[in-house]
Amino acid sequence: MNEDLKKKAAELRQALHRHNYLYYVLDEPEVSDAEYDRLMQELIALEAAYPELVEPDSPTQRVGALPLKKFETVRHTIPMLSLENAFDEEKVLAFDQRVMRFLKTDLPLLYTAEPKMDGVAVELVYENGRLVEASTRGDGYTGELITQNIRTIKTVPLILLHTASVTVPSRLEVRGEVFIPIEAFKQLNKQRLDKSESPFANPRNAAAGSLRQLDSRITAKRPLDIFCYGVGVVTGLEFTSHWKILQTLKALGFRVNPDIKPRASIEEVLVYYRDLVGRRHEFPYELDGVVIKVDDLGLQRRLGEKSRSPRWALAHKFPATQETTVMLKIDVQVGRTGALTPVAHLEPVSVGGVTVSRATLHNEDEIKKKDIRVGDAVLIQRAGDVIPEVVKVIITRRTGAEQIFQMPSVCPVCGSKVVRLQGEAVRRCVNANCPAQVKERIKHFASKGAFDIDGLGDKLVSQLVDEGLSKSYADIFTLDKATIAGLERMGEKSAQNLVDAITKSKQVTVARFIYALGIRHVGEHIAHVLARRFKTLRALMSATVDDLMGIDEIGPQVSESVVAFIDNRENQRNIERMLKAGVTFETEEAPITEPLAGKTFVLTGALDSMTRSQAKRRIEALGGKVSSSVSRRTTYVVAGKDPGSKLGKAKEVGVRVLDEKEFIGLMIYD
Ligand code: 5U1
């Protein structure tokens, strides 16, 4: 093995670990996404050419292990205890008194106060700086071995950071909470509903379900994250305080919640708690309380533990986010794509400090599954700014007067026919000009990730559609000040502000434009994938299902939806009108170097160093295309062992044939 290549691979791995940490853990990237992608592609290509260079801790190896048959169990060296709960301030003060009595002191104690994540507790084990094992908390004594799933979480270091300030311990057991951020949870549930899969009840269940996958490729697609908050066995490092442990974890590359604070007395802890309760719904993840810990490890040792929980810690829980109430009626809303969504109207109830009077019921199958009837007493749940939902019916409170709900067979807004297509969980209104759909499409079009038109809110959109001033989003760009000012409750000044905001929004990236179109199954991420691949809107407008299917991350559902959209005359006209009205494209981030751009490959026979689908992914990652049949437009045919008839065809039409070595050489050096 060439020493230079070994060195190059090690340098790339080290650089990628560092950039991964800067990007995911600190949220302070030093290089552009394009530069990160370039380094990653370079390492992928190098490892493909020289598989002996692949190391288990390589940043390319987060996913890859084969699916498991079942999870092994593992014993925690030190049990993972649970926490005693307190639901009011008296209980917290009593805890402080108990601790002081036990320690025979009347001096105020130093505590750390930590946001309590509502996630899944895990333990990560590092030996000589490498992640070797990860497990769930289980019953506190033994948990399930989920190493390959934990490895897929980008904020989990595979290798500990080497810094001057901390020596890497020979063994380090780290404890933390895996969670799914609220926004990502909403997206995940939306995708599941689109695919007729049951939505997860809350982000914690989604995180738990994702960690319980036997196939880590599924886990890798879930937006998991982690905050670390403690240690088990540590060999080779001594600590005197919990605060110091947290600082050390940070220095070793772990994600530690930045809102953890030392507090000089229990009164200060209570101030911290009140502040957090007030802000709990501003956090991008779910919190269910504050964990209070005696900071001094010597005092922690003296306090010891009871059977299941330590005497030195307490969970001060937030008020419940679940409440019972009565369902008064069920309304049906019509969304952007015509989907009919049943919405529960509830007897107003305060849930975690906010009055709730509506909850989503998702779709008719969910109503059937949960047997929800109008008039039922129901348990509802509110999570962050997610729309509250009905968890279950309180069957014991049924009187017999409850009404079974029927989904309407015509659109409740425009009266058109509704259909439920095979494989779909929702009924849809078939009228693309249904005012409800038009309003939702315009709202989406003007939203933050799309054209981001300041001031074009729900009420105004409703007025514009109801007054017949906007029949589609393309009409937004032809609105003038006088028309807007003529609307009810609209002054000259707000009309001018809106005109300015519309003008400003006309400079847009291709990705935002694609997202704004509201094509089914095309969220922000897929819009970026499409923009990256096609570069211009014009190129996307002439894409075929085959072109789209050839893109990594894009399957038949998205491909068909995009093609159906771009083939529609009305959509084509709307796009042309927007371009005519002055919408122009900003250039996005610097394009990544794509050495195989413009080249089309056909693969035949078996390759030694990678599977056919790996080869396809590598080619696409470097900008090339893979086609299934040889034609004059094919640039190269790659022939592995036992090639098929495509080799003969290549010779017949005069296409250059590459063997495996030449192919790999091309990926690295071309
Ligand atoms: N932030 C935080 N969460 N949490 C959960 N710290 C923390 N500590 C725990 C648990 C169960 O347990 C130790 C105090 C034993």
Short mmCIF file of N, CA and C in Angstrom, two decimals, residues 97 113 160 344 409 606 642:
data_model
loop_
_atom_site.label_atom_id
_atom_site.label_comp_id
_atom_site.label_asym_id
_atom_site.label_seq_id
_atom_site.Cartn_x
_atom_site.Cartn_y
_atom_site.Cartn_z
N GLN A 97 -33.67 20.76 51.50
CA GLN A 97 -33.59 20.60 52.96
C GLN A 97 -33.06 19.21 53.32
N ALA A 113 -28.30 23.14 37.02
CA ALA A 113 -29.68 23.06 36.58
C ALA A 113 -29.64 22.77 35.08
N LEU A 160 -13.08 10.57 19.47
CA LEU A 160 -13.09 11.74 20.35
C LEU A 160 -12.12 12.79 19.85
N ALA A 344 -60.56 18.33 15.09
CA ALA A 344 -61.46 18.25 16.24
C ALA A 344 -61.67 19.61 16.87
N SER A 409 -68.42 13.14 1.25
CA SER A 409 -68.10 12.58 -0.07
C SER A 409 -67.95 13.69 -1.11
N ALA A 606 -19.97 -7.88 -12.75
CA ALA A 606 -19.77 -7.61 -11.31
C ALA A 606 -18.43 -6.94 -11.06
N ASP A 642 -17.86 -11.25 -15.86
CA ASP A 642 -19.02 -11.79 -16.57
C ASP A 642 -19.95 -10.72 -17.12
#
